[in-house]
Every structure is written in structure tokens, then in C-alpha cells.
mmCIF file of C-alpha atoms and ligand atoms in Angstrom:
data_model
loop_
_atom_site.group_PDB
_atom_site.id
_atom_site.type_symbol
_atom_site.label_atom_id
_atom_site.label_comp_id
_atom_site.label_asym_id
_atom_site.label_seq_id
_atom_site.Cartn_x
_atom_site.Cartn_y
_atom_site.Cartn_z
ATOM 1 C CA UNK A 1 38.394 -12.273 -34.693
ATOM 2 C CA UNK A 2 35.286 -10.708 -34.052
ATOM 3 C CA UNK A 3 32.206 -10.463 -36.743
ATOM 4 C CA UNK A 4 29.262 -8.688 -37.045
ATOM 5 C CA UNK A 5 26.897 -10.502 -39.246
ATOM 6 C CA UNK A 6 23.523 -8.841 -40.788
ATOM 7 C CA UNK A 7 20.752 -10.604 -42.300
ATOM 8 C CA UNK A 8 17.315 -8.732 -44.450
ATOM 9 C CA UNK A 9 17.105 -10.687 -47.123
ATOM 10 C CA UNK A 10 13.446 -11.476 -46.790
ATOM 11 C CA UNK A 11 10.914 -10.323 -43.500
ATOM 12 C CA UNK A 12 13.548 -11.027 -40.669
ATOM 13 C CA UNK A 13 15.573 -7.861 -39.773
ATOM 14 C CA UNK A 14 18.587 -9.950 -37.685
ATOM 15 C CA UNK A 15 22.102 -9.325 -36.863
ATOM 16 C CA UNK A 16 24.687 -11.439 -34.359
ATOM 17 C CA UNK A 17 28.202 -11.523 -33.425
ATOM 18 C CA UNK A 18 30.718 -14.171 -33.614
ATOM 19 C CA UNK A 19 34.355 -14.886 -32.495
ATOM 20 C CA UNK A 20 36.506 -17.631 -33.318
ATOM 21 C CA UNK A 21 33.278 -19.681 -34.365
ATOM 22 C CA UNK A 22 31.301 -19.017 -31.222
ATOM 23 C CA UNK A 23 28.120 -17.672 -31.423
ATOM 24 C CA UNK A 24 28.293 -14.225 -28.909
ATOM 25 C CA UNK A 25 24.390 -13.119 -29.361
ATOM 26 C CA UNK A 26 22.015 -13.416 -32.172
ATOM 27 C CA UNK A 27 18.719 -11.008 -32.269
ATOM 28 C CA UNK A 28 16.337 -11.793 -34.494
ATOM 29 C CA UNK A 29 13.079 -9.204 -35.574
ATOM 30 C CA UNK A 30 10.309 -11.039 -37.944
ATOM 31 C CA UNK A 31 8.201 -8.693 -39.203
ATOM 32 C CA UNK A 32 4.638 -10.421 -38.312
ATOM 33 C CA UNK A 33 2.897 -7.772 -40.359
ATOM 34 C CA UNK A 34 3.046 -9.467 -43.252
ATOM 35 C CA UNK A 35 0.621 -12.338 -41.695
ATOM 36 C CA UNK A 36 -2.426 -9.871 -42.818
ATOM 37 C CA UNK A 37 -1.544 -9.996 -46.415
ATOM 38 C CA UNK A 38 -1.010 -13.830 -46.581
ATOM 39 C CA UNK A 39 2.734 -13.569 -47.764
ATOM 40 C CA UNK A 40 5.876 -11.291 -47.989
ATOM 41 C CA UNK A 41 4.963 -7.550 -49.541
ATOM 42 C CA UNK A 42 8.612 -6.415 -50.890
ATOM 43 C CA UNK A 43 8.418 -2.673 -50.114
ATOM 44 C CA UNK A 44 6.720 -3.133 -46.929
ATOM 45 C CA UNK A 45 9.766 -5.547 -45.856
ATOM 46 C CA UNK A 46 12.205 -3.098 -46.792
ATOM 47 C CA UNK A 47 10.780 -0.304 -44.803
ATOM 48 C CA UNK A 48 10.782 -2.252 -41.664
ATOM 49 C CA UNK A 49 14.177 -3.168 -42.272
ATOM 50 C CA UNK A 50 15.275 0.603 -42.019
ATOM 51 C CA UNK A 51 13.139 1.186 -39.212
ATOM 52 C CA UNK A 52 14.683 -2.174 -37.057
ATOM 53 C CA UNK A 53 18.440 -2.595 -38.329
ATOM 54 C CA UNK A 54 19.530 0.348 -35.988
ATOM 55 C CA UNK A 55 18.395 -1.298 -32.624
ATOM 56 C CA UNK A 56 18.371 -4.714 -33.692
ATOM 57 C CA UNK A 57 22.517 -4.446 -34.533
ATOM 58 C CA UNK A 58 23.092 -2.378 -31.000
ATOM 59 C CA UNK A 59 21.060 -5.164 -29.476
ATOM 60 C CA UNK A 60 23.539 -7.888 -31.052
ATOM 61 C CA UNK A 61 26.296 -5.786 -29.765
ATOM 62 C CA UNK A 62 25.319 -4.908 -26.548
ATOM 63 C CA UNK A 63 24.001 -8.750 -26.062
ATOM 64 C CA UNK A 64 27.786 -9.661 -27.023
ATOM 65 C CA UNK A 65 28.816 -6.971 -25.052
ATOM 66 C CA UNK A 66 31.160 -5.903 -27.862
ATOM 67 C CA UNK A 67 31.744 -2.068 -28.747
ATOM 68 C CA UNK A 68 31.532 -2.018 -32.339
ATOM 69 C CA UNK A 69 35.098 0.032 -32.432
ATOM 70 C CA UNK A 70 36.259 -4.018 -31.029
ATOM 71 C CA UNK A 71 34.768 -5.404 -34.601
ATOM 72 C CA UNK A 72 37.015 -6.829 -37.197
ATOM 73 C CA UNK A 73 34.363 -7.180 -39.968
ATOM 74 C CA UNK A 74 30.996 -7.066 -40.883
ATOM 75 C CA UNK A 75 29.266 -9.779 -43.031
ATOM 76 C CA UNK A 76 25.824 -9.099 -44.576
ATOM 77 C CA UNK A 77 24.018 -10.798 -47.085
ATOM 78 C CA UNK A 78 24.341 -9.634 -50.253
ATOM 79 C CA UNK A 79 21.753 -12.462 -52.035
ATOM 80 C CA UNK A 80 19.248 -14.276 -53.085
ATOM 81 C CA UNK A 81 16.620 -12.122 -51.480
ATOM 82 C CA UNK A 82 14.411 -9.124 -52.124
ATOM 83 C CA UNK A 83 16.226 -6.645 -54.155
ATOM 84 C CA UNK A 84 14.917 -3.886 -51.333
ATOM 85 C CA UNK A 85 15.216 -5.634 -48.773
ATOM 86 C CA UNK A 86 18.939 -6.641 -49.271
ATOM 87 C CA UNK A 87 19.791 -3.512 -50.129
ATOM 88 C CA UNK A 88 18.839 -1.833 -46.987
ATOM 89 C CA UNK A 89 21.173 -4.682 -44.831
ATOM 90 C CA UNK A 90 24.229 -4.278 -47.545
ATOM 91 C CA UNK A 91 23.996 0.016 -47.382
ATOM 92 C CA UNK A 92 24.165 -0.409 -43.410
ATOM 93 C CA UNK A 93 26.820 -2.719 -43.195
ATOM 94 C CA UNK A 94 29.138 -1.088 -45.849
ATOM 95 C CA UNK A 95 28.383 2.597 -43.981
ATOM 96 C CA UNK A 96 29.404 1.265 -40.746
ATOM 97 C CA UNK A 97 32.444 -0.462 -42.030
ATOM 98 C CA UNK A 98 33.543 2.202 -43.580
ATOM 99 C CA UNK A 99 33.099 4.368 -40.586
ATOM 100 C CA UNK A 100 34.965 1.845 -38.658
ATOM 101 C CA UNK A 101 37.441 1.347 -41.564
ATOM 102 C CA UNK A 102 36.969 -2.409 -41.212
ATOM 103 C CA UNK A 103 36.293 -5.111 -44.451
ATOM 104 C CA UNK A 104 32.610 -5.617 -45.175
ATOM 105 C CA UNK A 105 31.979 -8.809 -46.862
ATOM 106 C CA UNK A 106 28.891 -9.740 -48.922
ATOM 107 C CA UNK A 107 27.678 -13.284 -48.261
ATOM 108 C CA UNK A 108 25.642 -16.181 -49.925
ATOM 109 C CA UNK A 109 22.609 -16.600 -47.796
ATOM 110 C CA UNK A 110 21.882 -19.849 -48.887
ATOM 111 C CA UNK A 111 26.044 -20.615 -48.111
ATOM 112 C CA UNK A 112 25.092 -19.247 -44.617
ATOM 113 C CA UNK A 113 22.302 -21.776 -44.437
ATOM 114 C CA UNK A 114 24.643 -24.682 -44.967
ATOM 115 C CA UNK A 115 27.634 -23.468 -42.670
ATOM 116 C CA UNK A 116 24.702 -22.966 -39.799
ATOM 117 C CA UNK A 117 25.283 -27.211 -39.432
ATOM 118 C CA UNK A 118 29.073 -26.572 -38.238
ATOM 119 C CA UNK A 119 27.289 -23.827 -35.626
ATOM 120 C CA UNK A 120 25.605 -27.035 -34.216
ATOM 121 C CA UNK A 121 28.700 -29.474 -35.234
ATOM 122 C CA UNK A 122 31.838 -28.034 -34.975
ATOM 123 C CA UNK A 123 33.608 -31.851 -35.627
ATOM 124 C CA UNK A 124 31.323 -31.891 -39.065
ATOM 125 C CA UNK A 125 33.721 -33.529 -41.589
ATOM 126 C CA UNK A 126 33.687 -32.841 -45.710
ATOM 127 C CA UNK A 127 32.674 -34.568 -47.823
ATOM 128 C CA UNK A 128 28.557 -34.457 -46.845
ATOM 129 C CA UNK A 129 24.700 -33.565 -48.715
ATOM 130 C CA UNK A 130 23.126 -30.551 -48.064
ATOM 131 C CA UNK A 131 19.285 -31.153 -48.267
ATOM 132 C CA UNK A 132 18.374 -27.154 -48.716
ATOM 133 C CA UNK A 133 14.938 -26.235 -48.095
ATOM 134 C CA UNK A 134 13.685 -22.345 -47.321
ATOM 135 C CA UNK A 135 10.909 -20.443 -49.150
ATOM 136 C CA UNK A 136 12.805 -19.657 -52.120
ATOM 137 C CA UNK A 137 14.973 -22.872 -52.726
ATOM 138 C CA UNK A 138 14.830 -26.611 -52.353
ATOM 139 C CA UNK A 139 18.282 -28.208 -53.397
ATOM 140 C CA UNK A 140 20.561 -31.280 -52.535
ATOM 141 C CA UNK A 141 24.296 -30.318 -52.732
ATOM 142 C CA UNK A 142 27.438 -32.212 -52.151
ATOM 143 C CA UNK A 143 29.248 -30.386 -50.556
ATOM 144 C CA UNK A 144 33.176 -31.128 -50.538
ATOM 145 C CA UNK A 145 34.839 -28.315 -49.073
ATOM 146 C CA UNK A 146 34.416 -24.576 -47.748
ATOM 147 C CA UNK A 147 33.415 -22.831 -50.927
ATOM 148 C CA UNK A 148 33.359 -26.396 -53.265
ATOM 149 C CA UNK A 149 29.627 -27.352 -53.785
ATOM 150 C CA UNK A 150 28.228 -29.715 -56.889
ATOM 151 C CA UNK A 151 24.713 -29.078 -56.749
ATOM 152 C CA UNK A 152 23.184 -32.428 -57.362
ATOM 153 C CA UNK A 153 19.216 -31.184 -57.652
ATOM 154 C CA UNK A 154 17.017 -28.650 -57.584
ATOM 155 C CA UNK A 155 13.041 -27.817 -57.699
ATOM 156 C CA UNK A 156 11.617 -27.234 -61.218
ATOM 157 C CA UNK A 157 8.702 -25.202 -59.919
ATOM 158 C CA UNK A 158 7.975 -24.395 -56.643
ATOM 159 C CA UNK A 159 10.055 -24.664 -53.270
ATOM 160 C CA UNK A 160 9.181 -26.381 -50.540
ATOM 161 C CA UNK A 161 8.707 -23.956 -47.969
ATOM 162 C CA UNK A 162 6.603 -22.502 -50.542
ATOM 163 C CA UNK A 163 4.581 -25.414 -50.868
ATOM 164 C CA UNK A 164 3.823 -25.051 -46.903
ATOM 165 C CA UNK A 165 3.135 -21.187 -47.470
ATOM 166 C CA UNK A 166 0.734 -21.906 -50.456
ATOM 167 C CA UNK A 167 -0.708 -24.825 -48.567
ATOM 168 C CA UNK A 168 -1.601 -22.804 -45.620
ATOM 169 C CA UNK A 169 -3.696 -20.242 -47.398
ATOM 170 C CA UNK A 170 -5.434 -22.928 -48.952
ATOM 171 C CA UNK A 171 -6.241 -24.572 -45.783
ATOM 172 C CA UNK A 172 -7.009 -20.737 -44.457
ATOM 173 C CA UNK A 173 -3.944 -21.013 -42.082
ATOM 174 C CA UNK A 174 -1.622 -18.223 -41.487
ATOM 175 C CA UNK A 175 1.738 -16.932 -43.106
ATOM 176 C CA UNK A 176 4.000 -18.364 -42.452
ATOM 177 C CA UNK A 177 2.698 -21.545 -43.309
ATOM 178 C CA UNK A 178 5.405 -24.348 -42.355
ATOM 179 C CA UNK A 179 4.910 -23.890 -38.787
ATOM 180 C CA UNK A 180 1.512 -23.053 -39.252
ATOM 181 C CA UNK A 181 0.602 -26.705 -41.170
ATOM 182 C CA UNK A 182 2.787 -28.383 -38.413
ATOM 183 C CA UNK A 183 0.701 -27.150 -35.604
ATOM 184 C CA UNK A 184 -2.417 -27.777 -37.596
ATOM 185 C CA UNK A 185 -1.193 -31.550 -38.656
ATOM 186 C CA UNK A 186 -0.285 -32.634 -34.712
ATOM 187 C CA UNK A 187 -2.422 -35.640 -33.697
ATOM 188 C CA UNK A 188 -3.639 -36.194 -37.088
ATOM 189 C CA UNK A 189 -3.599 -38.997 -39.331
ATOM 190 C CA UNK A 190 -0.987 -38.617 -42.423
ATOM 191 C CA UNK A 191 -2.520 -41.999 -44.558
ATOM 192 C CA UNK A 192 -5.895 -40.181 -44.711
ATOM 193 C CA UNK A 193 -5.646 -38.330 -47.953
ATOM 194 C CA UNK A 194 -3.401 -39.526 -50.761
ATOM 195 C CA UNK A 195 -1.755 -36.403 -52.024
ATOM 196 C CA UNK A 196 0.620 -36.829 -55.306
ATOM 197 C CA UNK A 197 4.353 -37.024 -54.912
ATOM 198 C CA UNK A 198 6.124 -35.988 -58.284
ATOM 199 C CA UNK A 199 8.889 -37.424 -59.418
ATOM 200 C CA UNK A 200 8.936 -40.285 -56.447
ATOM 201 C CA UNK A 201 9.738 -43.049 -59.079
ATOM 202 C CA UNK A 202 12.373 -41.143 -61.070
ATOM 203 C CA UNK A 203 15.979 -41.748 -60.641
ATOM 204 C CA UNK A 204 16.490 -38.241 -60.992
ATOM 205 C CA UNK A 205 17.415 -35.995 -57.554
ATOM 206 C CA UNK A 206 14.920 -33.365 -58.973
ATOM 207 C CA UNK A 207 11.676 -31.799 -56.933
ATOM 208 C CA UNK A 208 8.099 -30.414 -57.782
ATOM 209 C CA UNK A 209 5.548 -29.293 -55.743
ATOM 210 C CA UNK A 210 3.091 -26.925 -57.663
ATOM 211 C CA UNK A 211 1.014 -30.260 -58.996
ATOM 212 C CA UNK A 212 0.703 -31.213 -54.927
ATOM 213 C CA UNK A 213 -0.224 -27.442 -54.649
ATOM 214 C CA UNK A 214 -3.081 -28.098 -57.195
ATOM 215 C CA UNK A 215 -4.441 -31.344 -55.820
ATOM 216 C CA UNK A 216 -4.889 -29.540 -52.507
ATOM 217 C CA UNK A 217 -6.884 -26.805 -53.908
ATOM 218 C CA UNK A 218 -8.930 -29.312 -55.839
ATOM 219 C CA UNK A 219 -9.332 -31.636 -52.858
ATOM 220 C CA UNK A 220 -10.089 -28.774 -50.772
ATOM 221 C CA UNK A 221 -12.799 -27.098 -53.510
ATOM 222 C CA UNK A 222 -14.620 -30.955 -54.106
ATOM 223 C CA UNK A 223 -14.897 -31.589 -50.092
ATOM 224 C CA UNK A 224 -16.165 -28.302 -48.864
ATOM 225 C CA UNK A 225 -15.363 -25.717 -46.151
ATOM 226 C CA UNK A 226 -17.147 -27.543 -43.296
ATOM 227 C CA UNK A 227 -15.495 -30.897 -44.502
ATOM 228 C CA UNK A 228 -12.020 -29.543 -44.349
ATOM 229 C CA UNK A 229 -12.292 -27.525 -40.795
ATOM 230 C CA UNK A 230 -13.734 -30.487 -39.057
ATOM 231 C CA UNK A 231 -11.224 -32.669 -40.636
ATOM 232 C CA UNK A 232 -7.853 -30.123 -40.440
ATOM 233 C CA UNK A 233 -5.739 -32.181 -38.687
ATOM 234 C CA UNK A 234 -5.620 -34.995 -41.299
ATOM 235 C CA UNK A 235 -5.602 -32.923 -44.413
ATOM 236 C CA UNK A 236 -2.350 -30.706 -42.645
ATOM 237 C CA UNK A 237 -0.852 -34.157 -41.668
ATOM 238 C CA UNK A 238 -1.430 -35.756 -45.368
ATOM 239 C CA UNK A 239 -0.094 -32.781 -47.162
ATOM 240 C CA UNK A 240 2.904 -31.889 -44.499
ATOM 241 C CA UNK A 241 3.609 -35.772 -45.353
ATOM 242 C CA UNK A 242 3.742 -35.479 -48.942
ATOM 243 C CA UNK A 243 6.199 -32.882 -48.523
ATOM 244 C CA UNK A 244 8.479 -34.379 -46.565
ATOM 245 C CA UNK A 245 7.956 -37.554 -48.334
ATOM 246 C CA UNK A 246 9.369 -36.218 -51.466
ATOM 247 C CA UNK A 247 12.086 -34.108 -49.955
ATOM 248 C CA UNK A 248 13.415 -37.400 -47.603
ATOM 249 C CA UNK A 249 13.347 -40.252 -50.661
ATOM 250 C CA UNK A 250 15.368 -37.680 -52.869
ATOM 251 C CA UNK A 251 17.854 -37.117 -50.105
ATOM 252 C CA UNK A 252 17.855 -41.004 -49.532
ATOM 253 C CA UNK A 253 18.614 -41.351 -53.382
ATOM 254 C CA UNK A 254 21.347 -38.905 -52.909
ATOM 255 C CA UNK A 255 22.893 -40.823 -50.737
ATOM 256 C CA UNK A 256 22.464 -43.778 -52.447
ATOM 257 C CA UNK A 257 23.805 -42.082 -55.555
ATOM 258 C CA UNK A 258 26.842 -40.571 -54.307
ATOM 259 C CA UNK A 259 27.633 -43.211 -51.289
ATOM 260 C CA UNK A 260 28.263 -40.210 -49.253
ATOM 261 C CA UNK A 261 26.823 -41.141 -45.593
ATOM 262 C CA UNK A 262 26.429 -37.822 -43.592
ATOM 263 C CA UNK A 263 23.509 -35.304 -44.558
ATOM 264 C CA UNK A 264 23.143 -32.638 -43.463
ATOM 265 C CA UNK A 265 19.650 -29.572 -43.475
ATOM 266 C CA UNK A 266 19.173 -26.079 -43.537
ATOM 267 C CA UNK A 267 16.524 -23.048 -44.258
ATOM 268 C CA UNK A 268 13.730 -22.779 -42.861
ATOM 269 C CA UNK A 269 12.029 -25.719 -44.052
ATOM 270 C CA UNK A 270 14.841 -27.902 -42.241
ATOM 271 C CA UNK A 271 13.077 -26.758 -38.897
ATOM 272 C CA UNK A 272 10.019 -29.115 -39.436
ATOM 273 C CA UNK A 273 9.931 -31.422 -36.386
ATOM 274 C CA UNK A 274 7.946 -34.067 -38.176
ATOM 275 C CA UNK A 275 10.484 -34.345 -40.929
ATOM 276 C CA UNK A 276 13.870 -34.700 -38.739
ATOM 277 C CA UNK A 277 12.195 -37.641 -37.110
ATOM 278 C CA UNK A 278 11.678 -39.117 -40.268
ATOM 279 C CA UNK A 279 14.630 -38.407 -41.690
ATOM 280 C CA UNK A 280 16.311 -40.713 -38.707
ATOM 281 C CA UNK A 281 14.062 -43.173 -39.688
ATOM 282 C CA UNK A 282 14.679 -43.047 -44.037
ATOM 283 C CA UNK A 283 18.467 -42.515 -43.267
ATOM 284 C CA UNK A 284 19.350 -45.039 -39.914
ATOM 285 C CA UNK A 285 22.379 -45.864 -41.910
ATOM 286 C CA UNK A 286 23.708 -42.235 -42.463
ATOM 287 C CA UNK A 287 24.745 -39.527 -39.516
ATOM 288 C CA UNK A 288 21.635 -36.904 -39.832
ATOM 289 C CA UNK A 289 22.652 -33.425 -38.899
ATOM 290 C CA UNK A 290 20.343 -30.640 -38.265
ATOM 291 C CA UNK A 291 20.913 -27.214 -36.419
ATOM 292 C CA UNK A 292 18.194 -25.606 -33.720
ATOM 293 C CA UNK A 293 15.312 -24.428 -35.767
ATOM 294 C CA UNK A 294 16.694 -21.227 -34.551
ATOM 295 C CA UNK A 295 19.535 -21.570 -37.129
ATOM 296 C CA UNK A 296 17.319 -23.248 -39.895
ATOM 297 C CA UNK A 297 15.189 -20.149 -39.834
ATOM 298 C CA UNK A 298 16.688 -16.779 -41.214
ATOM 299 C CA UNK A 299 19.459 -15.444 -38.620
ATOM 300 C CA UNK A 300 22.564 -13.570 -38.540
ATOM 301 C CA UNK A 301 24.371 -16.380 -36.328
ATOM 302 C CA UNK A 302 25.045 -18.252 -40.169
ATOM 303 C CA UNK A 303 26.125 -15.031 -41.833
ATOM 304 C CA UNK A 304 28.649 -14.058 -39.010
ATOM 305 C CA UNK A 305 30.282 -17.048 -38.778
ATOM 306 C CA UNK A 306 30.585 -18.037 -42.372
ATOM 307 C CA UNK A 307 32.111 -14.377 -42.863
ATOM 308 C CA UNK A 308 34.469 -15.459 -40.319
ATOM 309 C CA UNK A 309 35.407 -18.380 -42.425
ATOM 310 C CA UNK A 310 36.307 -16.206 -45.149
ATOM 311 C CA UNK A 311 37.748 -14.239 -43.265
ATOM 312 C CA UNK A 312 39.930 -16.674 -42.095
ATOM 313 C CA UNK A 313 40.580 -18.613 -45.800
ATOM 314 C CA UNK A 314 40.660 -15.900 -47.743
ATOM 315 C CA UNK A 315 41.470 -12.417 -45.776
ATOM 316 C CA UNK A 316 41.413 -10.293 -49.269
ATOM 317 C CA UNK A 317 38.292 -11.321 -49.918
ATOM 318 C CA UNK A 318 36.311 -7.994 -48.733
ATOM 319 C CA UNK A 319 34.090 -5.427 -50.668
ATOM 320 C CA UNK A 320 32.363 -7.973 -52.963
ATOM 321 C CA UNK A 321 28.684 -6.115 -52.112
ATOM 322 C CA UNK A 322 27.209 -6.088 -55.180
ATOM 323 C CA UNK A 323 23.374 -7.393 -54.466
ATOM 324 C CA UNK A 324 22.401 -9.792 -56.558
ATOM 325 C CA UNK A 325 18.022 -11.400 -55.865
ATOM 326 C CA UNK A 326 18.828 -14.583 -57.666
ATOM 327 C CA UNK A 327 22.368 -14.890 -56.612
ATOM 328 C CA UNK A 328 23.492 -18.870 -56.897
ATOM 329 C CA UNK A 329 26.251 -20.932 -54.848
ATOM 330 C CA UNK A 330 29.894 -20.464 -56.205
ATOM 331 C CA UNK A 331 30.537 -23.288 -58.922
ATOM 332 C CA UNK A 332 27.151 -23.260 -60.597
HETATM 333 O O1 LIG B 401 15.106 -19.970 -44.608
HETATM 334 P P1 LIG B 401 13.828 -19.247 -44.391
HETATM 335 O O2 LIG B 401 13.534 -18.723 -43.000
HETATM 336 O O3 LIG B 401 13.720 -18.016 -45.366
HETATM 337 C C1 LIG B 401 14.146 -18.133 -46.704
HETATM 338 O O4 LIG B 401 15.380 -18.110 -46.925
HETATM 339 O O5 LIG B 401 13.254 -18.327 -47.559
HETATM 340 O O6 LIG B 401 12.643 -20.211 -44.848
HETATM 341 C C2 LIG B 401 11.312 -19.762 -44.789
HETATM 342 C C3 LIG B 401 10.399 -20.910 -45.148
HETATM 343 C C4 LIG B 401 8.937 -20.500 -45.190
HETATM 344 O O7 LIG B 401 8.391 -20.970 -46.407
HETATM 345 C C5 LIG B 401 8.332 -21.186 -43.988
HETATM 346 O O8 LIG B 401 6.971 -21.553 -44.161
HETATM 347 C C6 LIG B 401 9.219 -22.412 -43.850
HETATM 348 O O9 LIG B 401 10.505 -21.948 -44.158
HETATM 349 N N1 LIG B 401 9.211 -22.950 -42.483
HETATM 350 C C7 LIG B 401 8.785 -24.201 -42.185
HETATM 351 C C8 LIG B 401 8.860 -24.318 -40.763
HETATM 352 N N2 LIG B 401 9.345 -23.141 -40.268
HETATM 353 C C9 LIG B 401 9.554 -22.312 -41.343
HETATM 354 N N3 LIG B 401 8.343 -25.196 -42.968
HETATM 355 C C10 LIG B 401 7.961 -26.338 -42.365
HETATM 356 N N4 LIG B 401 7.979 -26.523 -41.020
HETATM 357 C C11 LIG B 401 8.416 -25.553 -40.186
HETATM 358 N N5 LIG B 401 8.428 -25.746 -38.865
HETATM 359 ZN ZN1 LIG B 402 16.756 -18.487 -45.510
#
């Protein structure tokens, strides 16, 4: 079987095709004009997407070197994203199926983020945790099967990649900020500020970052501009810490919790070097899984070959398109 996947559910215009789980090509368009306005602006994201989505899916198939008359499907994400945004990826895909009278199937972006680990590790076995982290989301689910999913936690404010994003415009980094704080934090010294870590003693799997948001901005308004430039690389490497210090001892509880030993990461969050090397270290006694950043990043790799995964479950499942911004995992 051979899938197109499309992904615009935030600034990356991307599409990639996939047969029988192999990844053929993957193109992937960020839209770095968002960088001057510190974060994402919603209609300016959707108007790229119409302007890209044309080359960037001819680029997919010509990198596959696939006609799209040899497709079987196309999968495009139908949610959570930006209403716009979305829309533009779900109108394209359902035209062109149509046109090629082939199913269309609308996908869970953050189901795509998950399935992106069997991309990397085909022999992955059910049951294992999900430790979820993009700009939108931070969540640990067990997941049990293809398309069974308890959702053990979730963020009460903020997420984390949002927590990098907010971080960095504190610290007068750019957007996007994740990789912009890791950069910033290489070399320095992570014990050097003590930034708060909510909910660290509770035996609840549940996140917040906006107070850690707030102590940066205070820390950063008592110190001073000169103090903080001259001292960058600590302050990145404290906060980037207490980050992935309250991501990693949740996951560790979840493990502890459910007794389940392989973990696995995803979104874009998941491609922080600093916190797969700790996460070896916090979980030695668990198998820790983690695709390229490539595929932790948004990508149309995920959403090809989890549509291919439906495909293959559940054939009749085609034409469910409706975009939903806020759309959850099945079984919450
Ligand atoms: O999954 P993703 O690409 O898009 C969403 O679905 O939201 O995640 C984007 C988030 C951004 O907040 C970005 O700052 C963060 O992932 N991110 C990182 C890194 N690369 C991207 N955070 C920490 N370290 C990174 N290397
Ligand atoms: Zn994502």
C-alpha cells in the first residue's frame, strides 16, 4: 500500500510517502517567518500553507518517485492544530483524493506523534508510556494497543514546549525556543539557578510550568540585562533543567505506577538532546525509545504511516475529515 501523508497543523507545511511501513521521502517546509513576531501568527501560517502544499507534496512524490495515480490513500491531519491552518492541509488532501478517487483519512496528530516510535522501532511491543511533549501538549499515556490509549496525565497550564518558547523570549532568544535554549544552555552549568519544579513531590502524574515561566521573568527582571547576557549559558542550562526535570521524574513515576518498563517520546519537545541523555540515566531499568528529532518535530513521515495502519486495521475507516483545533486521543 502506498500513502501520502500531509501535515499543516501548525508552521510546518510537510508531506511524505509511505509503503508497507517504510518511510519513501519526507519534505518538510517550516515557515521561519514567524521568528520576527516571537511565536506562531494563525493567518499568516495558513497562507503559507497554500502557497507551499503544492510543491512541497510533488516534492514528496517525486522524492518517492511515486506518480500520485500509484497512491492508495492520503492521510492528513485533521487536529489539534490551527483551525486555518488545518483546514488548508484537509481541503488539499480531500480534493486530490477525490480526483484520484482514493480514501482520504483524517488523522490524530498527536496519534501520529506516538506511532513516529515504531518508524524508529519496528519490533516496539504494546503495552508501553508515551511521554508526549510538543508546543501544545505535555501528556503521559499508556498506551496498550493501536487505537487503545489511557491517558495517565496531563499539564494543567502550560506545555512544555511552550515553556521553552516562553522561556526564550524571556531570555531574548529566538522562536522557536526549545532548540534555541538548548544551544544557549551548552557548556553551562544547570545547579546555578534554582528554578521551581511544581508538583515534584506529588504522587500525582500531573505537570505545570507557567509558575517556572514566572520565576524566570522575575529572576530575569531582579538580575538585570547585563547580568543575564554575560551569564546565558547557566540561566538556559538551569531552566532547560527544570524542564526536563519535571517531565523525566513524572515519567519515572509512571513507570513506577503502572510497572510498565518501556517508554517511549514524541513531539517536538522529545527532540531535546539534553533530556534523552537523562532520561537513560532516570530510567536505566526501563528500554528508552526515542525517534530522530526529525520525527519528534512536526512531519508527514508519522501521519503517512499511521494512516497506513488504519488503513490496514480498519480499511472502512475513510472520510472522517471533520477538523477539529482541540481534537483529543480516541478513549478520552
Ligand atoms: O511537535 P512540535 O514540532 O509541534 C507541535 O505539535 O506543537 O513541537 C514544537 C515544540 C516547540 O515548542 C519547540 O520549541 C519544541 O517543540 N522543540 C524543542 C526542541 N525542538 C523543538 N524543545 C526542546 N528542545 C528541542 N531541541
Ligand atoms: Zn507536533
Amino acid at each position: 500500500m502506498i500513502v501520502l501523508g500531509i501535515e499543516t497543523s501548525c508552521d510546518e507545511t510537510a508531506a511524505a510517502v509511505c509503503q508497507g511501513g517504510s518511510i519513501l521521502s519526507s519534505v518538510i517546509s517550516s515557515q521561519k517567518i514567524h521568528g520576527q513576531y516571537g511565536g506562531v501568527v494563525p493567518e499568516i501560517a495558513s497562507r503559507e500553507h497554500e502557497k507551499q502544499i503544492v510543491p512541497i507534496v510533488e516534492e514528496a512524490l517525486n522524492g518517492a518517485a511515486v506518480l500520485k495515480e500509484n497512491l492508495h490513500a492520503i492521510a492528513v491531519t485533521r487536529g489539534p492544530g490551527l483551525m486555518g491552518a488545518l483546514l488548508t492541509g484537509v481541503s488539499f488532501a480531500s480534493g486530490l483524493s477525490e480526483g484520484l478517487e482514493i480514501p482520504c483519512l483524517g488523522m490524530n496528530h498527536m496519534e501520529a506523534h506516538i506511532f513516529a516510535n515504531f518508524i524508529a522501532d519496528p519490533k516496539l511491543n504494546y503495552p508501553f508510556l508515551s511521554l508526549l511533549v510538543s508546543g501544545g501538549h505535555t501528556q503521559i499515556w499508556k498506551v496498550n494497543g493501536f487505537g487503545t490509549y489511557e491517558l495517565l496525565g496531563e499539564t494543567r497550564d502550560d506545555a512544555a514546549g511552550e515553556a521553552f518558547d516562553k522561556g526564550a523570549r524571556i531570555l531574548g532568544l529566538d522562536y522557536p525556543g526549545g532548540p534555541a535554549i538548548e544551544k544557549a544552555a551548552k557548556g553551562g552549568d544547570e545547579t546555578a539557578v534554582t528554578f521551581p519544579q511544581a508538583f515534584r513531590k506529588s504522587d500525582n502524574i500531573e505537570f505545570s510550568f507557567s509558575g517556572l515561566k514566572t520565576a524566570l521573568l522575575n529572576y530575569v527582571r531582579q538580575e538585570g540585562k547585563d547580568m543575564i547576557s554575560q551569564n546565558l549559558a547557566d540561566i538556559a542550562a538551569s531552566y532547560q533543567a527544570a524542564i526536563i526535570g519535571i517531565l523525566l521524574n513524572k515519567l519515572r513515576l509512571a513507570v513506577d505506577q503502572t510497572g510498565i518498563r518501556t517508554t517511549v517520546m514524541g513531539g517536538g519537545v522529545a527532540a531535546n538532546q539534553e533530556m534523552r541523555e537523562k532520561a537513560e540515566a532516570i530510567l536505566g531499568d526501563c528500554t528508552v525509545l526515542y525517534p530522530d528529532a526529525s520525527l519528534c518535530t512536526d512531519n508527514a513521515a508519522m501521519v503517512a504511516f499511521t494512516g497506513e495502519l488504519y488503513l490496514k486495521s480498519s480499511p472502512e475507516r475513510s472520510g472522517d475529515l471533520a477538523v477539529i483545533p482541540n481534537l483529543r486521543l480516541a478513549g478520552q
